[in-house]
CSV table of C-alpha atoms and ligand atoms in Angstrom, one decimal:
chain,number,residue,atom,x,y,z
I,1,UNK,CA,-65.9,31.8,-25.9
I,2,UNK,CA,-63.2,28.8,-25.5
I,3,UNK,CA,-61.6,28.7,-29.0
I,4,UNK,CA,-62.2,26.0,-31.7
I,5,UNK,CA,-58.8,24.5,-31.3
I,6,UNK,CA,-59.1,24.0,-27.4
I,7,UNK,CA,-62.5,22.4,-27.6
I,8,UNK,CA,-61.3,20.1,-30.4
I,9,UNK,CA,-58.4,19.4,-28.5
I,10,UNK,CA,-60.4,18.7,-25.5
I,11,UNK,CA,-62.8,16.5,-27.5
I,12,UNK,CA,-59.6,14.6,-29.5
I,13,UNK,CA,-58.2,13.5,-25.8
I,14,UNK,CA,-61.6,12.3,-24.5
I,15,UNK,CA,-62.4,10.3,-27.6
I,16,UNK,CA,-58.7,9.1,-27.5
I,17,UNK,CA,-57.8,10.9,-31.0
I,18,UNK,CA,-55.2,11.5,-28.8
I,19,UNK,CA,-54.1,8.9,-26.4
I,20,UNK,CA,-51.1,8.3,-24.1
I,21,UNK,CA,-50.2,10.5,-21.3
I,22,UNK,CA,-47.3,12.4,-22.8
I,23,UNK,CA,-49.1,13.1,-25.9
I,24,UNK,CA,-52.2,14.3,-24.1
I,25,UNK,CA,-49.9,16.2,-21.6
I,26,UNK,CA,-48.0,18.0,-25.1
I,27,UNK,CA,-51.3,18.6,-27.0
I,28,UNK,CA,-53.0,20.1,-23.6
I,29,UNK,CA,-49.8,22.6,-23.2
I,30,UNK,CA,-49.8,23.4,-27.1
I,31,UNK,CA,-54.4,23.9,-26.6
I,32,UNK,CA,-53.0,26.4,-24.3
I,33,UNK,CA,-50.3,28.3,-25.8
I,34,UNK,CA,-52.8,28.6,-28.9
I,35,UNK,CA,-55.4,30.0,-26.4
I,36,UNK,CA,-52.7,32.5,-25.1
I,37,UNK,CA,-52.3,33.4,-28.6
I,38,UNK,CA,-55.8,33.5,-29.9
I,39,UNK,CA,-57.3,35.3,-26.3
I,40,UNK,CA,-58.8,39.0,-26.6
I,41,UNK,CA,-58.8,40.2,-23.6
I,42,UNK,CA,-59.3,43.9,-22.5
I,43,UNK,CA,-58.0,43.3,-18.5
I,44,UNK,CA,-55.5,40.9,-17.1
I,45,UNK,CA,-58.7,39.6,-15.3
I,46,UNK,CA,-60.5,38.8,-18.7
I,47,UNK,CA,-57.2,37.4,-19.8
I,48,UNK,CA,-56.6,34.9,-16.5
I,49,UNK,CA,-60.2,34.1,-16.8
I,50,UNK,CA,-59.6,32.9,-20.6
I,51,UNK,CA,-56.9,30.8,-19.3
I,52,UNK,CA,-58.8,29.3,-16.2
I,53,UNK,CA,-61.4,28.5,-18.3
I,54,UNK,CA,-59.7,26.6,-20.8
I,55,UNK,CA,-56.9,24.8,-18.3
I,56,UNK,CA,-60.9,23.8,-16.7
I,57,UNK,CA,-62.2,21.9,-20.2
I,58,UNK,CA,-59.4,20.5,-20.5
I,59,UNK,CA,-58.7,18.8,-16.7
I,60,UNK,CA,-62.3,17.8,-17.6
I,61,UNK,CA,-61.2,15.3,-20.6
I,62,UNK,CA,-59.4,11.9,-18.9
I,63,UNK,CA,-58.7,11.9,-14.8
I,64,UNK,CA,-55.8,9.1,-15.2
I,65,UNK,CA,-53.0,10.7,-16.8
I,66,UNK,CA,-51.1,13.0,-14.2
I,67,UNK,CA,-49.4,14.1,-17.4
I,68,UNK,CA,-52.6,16.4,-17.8
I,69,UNK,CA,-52.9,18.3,-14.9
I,70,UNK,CA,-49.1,18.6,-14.0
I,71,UNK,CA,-48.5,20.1,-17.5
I,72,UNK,CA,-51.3,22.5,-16.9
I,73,UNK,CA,-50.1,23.3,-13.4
I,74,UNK,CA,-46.4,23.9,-15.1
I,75,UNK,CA,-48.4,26.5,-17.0
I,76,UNK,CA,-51.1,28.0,-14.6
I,77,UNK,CA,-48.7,28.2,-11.4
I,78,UNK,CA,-46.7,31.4,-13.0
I,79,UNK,CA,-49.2,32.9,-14.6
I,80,UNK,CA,-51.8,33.1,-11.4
I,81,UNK,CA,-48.5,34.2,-9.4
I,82,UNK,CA,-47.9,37.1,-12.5
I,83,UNK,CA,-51.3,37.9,-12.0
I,84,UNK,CA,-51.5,38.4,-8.4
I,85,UNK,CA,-48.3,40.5,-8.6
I,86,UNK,CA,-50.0,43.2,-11.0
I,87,UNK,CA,-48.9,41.7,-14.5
I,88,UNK,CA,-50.9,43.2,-17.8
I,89,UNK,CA,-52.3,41.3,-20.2
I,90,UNK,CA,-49.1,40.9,-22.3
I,91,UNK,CA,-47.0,40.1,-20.2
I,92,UNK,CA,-49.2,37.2,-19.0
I,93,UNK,CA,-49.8,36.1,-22.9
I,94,UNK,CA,-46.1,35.8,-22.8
I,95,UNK,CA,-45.5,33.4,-19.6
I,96,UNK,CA,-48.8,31.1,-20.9
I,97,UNK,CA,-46.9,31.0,-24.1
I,98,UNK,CA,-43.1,30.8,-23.0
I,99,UNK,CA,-44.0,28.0,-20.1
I,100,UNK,CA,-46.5,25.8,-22.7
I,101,UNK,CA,-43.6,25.5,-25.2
I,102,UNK,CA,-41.0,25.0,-23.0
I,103,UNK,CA,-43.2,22.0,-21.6
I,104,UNK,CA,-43.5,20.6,-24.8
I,105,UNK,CA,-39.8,21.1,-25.4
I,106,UNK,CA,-38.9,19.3,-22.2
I,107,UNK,CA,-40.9,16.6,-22.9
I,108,UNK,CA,-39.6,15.2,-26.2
I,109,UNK,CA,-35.8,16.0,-24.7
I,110,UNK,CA,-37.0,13.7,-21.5
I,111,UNK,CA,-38.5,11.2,-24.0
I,112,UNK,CA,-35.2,10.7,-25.6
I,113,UNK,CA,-33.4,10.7,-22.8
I,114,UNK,CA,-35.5,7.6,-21.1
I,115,UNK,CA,-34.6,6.0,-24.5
I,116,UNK,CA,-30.5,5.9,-24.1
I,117,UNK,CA,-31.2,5.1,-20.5
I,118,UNK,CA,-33.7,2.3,-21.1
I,119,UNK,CA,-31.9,0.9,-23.1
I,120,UNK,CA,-29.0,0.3,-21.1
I,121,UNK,CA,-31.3,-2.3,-19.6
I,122,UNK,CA,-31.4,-4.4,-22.6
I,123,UNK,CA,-29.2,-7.0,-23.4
I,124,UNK,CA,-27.1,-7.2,-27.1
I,125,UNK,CA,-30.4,-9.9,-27.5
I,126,UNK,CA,-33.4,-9.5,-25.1
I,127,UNK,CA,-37.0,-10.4,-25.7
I,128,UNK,CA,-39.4,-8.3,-24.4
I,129,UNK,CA,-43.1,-8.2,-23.6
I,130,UNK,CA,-45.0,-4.7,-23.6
I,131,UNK,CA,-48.6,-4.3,-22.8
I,132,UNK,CA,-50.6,-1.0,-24.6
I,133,UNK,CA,-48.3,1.7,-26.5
I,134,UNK,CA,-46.1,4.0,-24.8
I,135,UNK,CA,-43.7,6.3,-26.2
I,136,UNK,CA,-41.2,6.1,-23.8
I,137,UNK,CA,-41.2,2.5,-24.5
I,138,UNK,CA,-40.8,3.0,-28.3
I,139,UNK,CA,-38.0,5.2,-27.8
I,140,UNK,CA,-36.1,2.9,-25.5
I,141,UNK,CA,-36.7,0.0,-28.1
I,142,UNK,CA,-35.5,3.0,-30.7
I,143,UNK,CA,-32.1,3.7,-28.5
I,144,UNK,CA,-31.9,0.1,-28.6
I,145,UNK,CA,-31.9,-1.0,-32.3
I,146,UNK,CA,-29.5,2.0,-33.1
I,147,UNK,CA,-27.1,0.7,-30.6
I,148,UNK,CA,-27.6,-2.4,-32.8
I,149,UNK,CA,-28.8,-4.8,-30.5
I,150,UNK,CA,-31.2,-7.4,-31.7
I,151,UNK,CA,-34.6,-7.0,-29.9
I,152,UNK,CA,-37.8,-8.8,-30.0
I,153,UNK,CA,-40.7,-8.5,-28.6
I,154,UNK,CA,-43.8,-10.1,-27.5
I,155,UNK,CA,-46.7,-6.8,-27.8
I,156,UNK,CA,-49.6,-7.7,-26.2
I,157,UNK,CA,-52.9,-6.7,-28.1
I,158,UNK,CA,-54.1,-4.6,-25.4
I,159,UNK,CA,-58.1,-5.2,-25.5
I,160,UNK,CA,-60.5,-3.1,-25.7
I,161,UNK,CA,-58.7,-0.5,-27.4
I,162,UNK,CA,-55.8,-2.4,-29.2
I,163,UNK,CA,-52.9,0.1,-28.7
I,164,UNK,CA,-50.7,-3.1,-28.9
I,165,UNK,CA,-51.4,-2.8,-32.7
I,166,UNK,CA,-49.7,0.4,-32.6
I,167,UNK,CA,-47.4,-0.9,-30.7
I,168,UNK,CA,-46.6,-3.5,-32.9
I,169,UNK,CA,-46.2,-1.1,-36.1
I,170,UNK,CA,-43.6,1.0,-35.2
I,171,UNK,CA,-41.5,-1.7,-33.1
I,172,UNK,CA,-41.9,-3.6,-36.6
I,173,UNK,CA,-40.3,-0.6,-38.7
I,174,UNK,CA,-37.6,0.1,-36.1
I,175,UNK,CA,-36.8,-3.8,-36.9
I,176,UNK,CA,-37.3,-5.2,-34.0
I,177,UNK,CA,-39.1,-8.9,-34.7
I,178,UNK,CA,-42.2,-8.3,-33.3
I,179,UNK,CA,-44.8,-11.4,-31.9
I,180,UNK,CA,-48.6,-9.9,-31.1
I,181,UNK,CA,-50.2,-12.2,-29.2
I,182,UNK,CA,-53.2,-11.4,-27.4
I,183,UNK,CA,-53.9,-10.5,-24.1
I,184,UNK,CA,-54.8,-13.5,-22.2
I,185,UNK,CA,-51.3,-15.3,-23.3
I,186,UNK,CA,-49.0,-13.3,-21.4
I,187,UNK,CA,-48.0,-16.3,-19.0
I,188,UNK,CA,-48.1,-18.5,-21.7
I,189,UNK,CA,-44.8,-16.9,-23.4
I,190,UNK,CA,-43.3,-15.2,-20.1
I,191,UNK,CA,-40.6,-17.9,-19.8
I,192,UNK,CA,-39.3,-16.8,-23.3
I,193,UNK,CA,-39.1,-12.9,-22.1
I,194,UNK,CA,-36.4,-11.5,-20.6
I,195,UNK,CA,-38.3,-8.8,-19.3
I,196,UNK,CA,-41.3,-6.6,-19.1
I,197,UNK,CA,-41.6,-3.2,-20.2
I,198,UNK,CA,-44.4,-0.2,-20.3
I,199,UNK,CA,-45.5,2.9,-19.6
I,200,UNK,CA,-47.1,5.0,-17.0
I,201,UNK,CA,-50.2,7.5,-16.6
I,202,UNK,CA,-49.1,8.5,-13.0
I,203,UNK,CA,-46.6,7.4,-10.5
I,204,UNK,CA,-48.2,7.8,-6.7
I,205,UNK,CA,-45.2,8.7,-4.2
I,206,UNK,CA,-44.4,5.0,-2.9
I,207,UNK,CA,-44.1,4.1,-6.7
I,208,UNK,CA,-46.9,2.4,-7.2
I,209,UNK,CA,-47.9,3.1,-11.0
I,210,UNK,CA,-51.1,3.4,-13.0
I,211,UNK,CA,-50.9,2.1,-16.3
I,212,UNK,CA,-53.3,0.6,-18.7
I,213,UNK,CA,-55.5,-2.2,-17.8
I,214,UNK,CA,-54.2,-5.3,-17.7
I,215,UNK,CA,-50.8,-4.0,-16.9
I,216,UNK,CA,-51.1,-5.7,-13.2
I,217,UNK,CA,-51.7,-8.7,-14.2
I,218,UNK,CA,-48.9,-8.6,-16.7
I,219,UNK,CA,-46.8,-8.0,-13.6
I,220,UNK,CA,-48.4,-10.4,-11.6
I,221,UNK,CA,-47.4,-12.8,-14.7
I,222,UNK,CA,-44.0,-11.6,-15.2
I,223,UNK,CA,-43.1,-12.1,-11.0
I,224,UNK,CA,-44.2,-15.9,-11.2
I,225,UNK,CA,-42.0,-16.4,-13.6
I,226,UNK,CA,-39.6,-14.1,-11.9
I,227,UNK,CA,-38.4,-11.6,-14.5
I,228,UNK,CA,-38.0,-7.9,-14.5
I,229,UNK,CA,-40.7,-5.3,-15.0
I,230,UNK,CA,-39.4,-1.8,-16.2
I,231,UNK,CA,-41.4,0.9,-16.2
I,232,UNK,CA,-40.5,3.9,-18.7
I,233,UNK,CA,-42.0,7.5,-17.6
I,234,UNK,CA,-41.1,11.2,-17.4
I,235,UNK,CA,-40.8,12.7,-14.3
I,236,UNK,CA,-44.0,14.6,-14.9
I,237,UNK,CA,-46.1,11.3,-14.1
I,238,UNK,CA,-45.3,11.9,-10.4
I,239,UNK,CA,-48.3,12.5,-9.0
I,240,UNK,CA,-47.3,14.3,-5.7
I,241,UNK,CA,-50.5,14.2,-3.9
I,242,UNK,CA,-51.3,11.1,-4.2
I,243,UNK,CA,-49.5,9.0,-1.4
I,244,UNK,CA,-49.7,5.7,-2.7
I,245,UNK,CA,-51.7,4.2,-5.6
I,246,UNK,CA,-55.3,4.0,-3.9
I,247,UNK,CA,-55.2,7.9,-4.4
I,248,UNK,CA,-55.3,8.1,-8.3
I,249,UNK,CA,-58.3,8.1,-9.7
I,250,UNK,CA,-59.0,5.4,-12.5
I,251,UNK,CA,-61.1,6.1,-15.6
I,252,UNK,CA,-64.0,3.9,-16.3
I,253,UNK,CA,-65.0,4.2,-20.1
I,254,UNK,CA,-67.9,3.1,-22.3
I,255,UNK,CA,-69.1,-0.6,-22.2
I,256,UNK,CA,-69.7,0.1,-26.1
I,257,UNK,CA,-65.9,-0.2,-26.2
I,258,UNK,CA,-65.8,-3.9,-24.8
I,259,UNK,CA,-69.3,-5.2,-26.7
I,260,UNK,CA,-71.2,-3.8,-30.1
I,261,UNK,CA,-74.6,-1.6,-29.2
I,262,UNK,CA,-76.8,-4.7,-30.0
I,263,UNK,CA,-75.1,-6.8,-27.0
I,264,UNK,CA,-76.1,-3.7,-24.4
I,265,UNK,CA,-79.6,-3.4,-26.1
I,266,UNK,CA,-80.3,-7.3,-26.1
I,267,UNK,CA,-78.7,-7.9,-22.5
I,268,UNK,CA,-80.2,-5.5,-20.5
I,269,UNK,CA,-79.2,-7.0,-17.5
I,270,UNK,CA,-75.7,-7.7,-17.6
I,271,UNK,CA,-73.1,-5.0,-16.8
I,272,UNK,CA,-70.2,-4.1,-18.8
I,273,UNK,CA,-67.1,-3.1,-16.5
I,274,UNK,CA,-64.7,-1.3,-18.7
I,275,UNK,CA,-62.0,-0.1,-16.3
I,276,UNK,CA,-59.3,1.8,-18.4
I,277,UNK,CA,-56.1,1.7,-15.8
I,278,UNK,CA,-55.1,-0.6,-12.8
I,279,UNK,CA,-52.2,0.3,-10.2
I,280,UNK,CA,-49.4,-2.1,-9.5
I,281,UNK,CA,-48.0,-2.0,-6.4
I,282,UNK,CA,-44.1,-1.3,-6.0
I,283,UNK,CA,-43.2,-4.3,-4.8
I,284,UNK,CA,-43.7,-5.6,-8.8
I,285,UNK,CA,-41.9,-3.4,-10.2
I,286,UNK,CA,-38.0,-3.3,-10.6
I,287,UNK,CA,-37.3,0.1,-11.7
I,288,UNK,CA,-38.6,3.2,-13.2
I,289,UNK,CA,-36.9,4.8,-15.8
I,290,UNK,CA,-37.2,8.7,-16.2
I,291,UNK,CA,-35.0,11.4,-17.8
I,292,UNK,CA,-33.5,12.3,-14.0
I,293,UNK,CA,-32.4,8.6,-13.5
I,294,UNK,CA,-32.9,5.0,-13.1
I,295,UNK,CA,-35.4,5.2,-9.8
I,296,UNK,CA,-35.4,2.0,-8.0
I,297,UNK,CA,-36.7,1.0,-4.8
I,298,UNK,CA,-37.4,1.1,-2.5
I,299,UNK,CA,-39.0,4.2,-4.7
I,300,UNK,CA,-40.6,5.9,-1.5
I,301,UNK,CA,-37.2,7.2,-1.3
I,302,UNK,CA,-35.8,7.4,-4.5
I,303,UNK,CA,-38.8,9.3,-6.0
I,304,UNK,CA,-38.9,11.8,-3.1
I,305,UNK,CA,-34.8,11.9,-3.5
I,306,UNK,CA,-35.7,12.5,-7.6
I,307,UNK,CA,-38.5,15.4,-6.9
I,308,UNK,CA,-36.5,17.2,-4.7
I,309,UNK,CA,-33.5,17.5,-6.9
I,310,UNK,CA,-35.7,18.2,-9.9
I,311,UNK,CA,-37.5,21.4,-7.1
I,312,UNK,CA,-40.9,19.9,-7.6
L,1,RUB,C1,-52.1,4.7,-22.6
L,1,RUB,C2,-51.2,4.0,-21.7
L,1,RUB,C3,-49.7,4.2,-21.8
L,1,RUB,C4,-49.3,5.4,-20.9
L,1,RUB,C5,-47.8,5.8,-21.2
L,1,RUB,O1,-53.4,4.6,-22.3
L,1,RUB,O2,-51.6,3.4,-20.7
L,1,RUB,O3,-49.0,3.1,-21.4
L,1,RUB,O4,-50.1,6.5,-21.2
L,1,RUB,O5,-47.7,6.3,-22.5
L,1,RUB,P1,-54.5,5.3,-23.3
L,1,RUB,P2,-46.6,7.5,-22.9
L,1,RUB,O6,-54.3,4.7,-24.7
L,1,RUB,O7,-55.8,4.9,-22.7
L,1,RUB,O8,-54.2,6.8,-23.3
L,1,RUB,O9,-45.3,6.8,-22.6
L,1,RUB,O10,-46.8,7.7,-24.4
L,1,RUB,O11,-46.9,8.7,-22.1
């Protein structure tokens, strides 16, 4: 029996309790050190089992985020190669655990990192739009204020889920003068940005990158008016099988998040399309910030020139 915690855990990131793909990446690694922990197991078979089963709920919760499966690969890989090589059960308790918290660890410490190197982008007094919530993002605009330079930005509500809101509070209490505007008026204020800045779910390998809905267009928006879109994203985003952005699968959610129950019941013919992530293509993007580096293009080479250094 899967334990309490992972199956909360696993029910928190589908309902999106727990949202963004390094939080869902660090509360999928800490589900399974706790499992580690918790697991009775009388063989190293019943105790790989355990694990397999609970790495499997959990790959089941969102298909976007790379975050997800590369932070339960970081933790599976050893512990299926301790296994084959004749480990017992303690032993193996010990690498789940070791590995999960050293995922977590390297996360926050790459989180921080983007933010001094993000914020090398900004100018002493750049405006800048964000779509969704991102904590990379927060933590460049974080880097930024304590440097002392006078940011503002224009958050974008983020329909159907308003993450912008979020967004908006904690750019607000880092003191950065914050505008929410909603969705639909990103080319309306693009001329008074000096740039554009979010998050990723996954990077495919020619740097295409899947981000929440809406995120295209906001690129689309930002290259009329001909500014720069920087995208903030640990390394663990790279999704290395998937070529180019085609390959990553994109979530579709509930239409009950776009209309209330009584619109579906009393409109039985129309269809509600809730997409949850689009992919923007490279050639939109102007760099990608990560705790190994400023990528930029063309990124087919840079990220491969990134992954090999990092021994991915
Ligand atoms: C969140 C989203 C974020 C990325 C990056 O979507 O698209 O921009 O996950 O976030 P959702 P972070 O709310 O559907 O999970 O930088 O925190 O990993």
């Amino acid at each position: 029996m899967p334990s309490k915690f992972l199956l909360s855990t696993a029910e928190k990131i589908r309902d999106m309790r727990i949202r963004g793909a390094s939080k869902i990446a660090r509360a999928a690694a800490e589900a399974m050190m706790e499992e580690a922990s918790l697991a009775k197991a009388d063989s190293p078979e019943e105790f790989a089992g355990i694990m397999r089963y609970a790495a499997g709920c959990l790959l089941q919760t969102r298909p976007t985020a790379v975050s997800l499966p590369n932070a339960i690969e970081y933790i599976m890989a050893p512990l299926e190669k301790a296994f084959s090589q004749g480990s017992g059960v303690e032993e193996l308790r010990a690498i789940v655990r070791g590995r999960a918290k050293e995922f977590v660890e390297n996360s926050v410490q790459a989180t921080k990192k983007i933010g001094v190197l993000g914020a090398e982008l900004l100018g002493v007094k750049s405006v800048v739009m964000t779509h969704c919530h991102s904590t990379a993002v927060v933590s460049i605009f974080a880097e930024a204020r304590k440097q002392g330079k006078f940011i503002s930005a224009f958050v974008k509500e983020t329909r159907p889920r308003y993450q912008g809101h979020i967004t908006a509070r904690q750019l607000s209490e880092l003191g950065v003068k914050v505008n929410l505007i909603v969705d639909s008026a990103a080319l309306y204020y693009m001329d008074r940005v000096d740039a554009v800045l979010v998050g990723a779910d996954a990077i495919a390998m020619d740097g295409s990158v899947a981000n929440k809905i809406g995120t295209r267009l906001t690129a689309l928006a930002a290259a009329k008016m001909g500014k720069p879109v920087h995208v903030a994203a640990e390394t663990y985003k790279i999704a290395l099988k998937a070529k180019t952005g085609s390959s990553i699968p994109i979530e579709m959610r509930s239409p009950l998040e776009v209309v209330p129950e009584e619109f579906v019941r009393e409109n039985r013919g129309i269809e509600i399309l809730n997409p949850s992530f689009d992919v923007t293509e490279p050639e939109m993007i102007s760099d990608i910030v990560t705790e190994a580096g400023v990528l930029s293009p063309p990124f087919s080479a840079s990220i491969m020139e990134a992954v090999s250094r990092l021994g991915y």
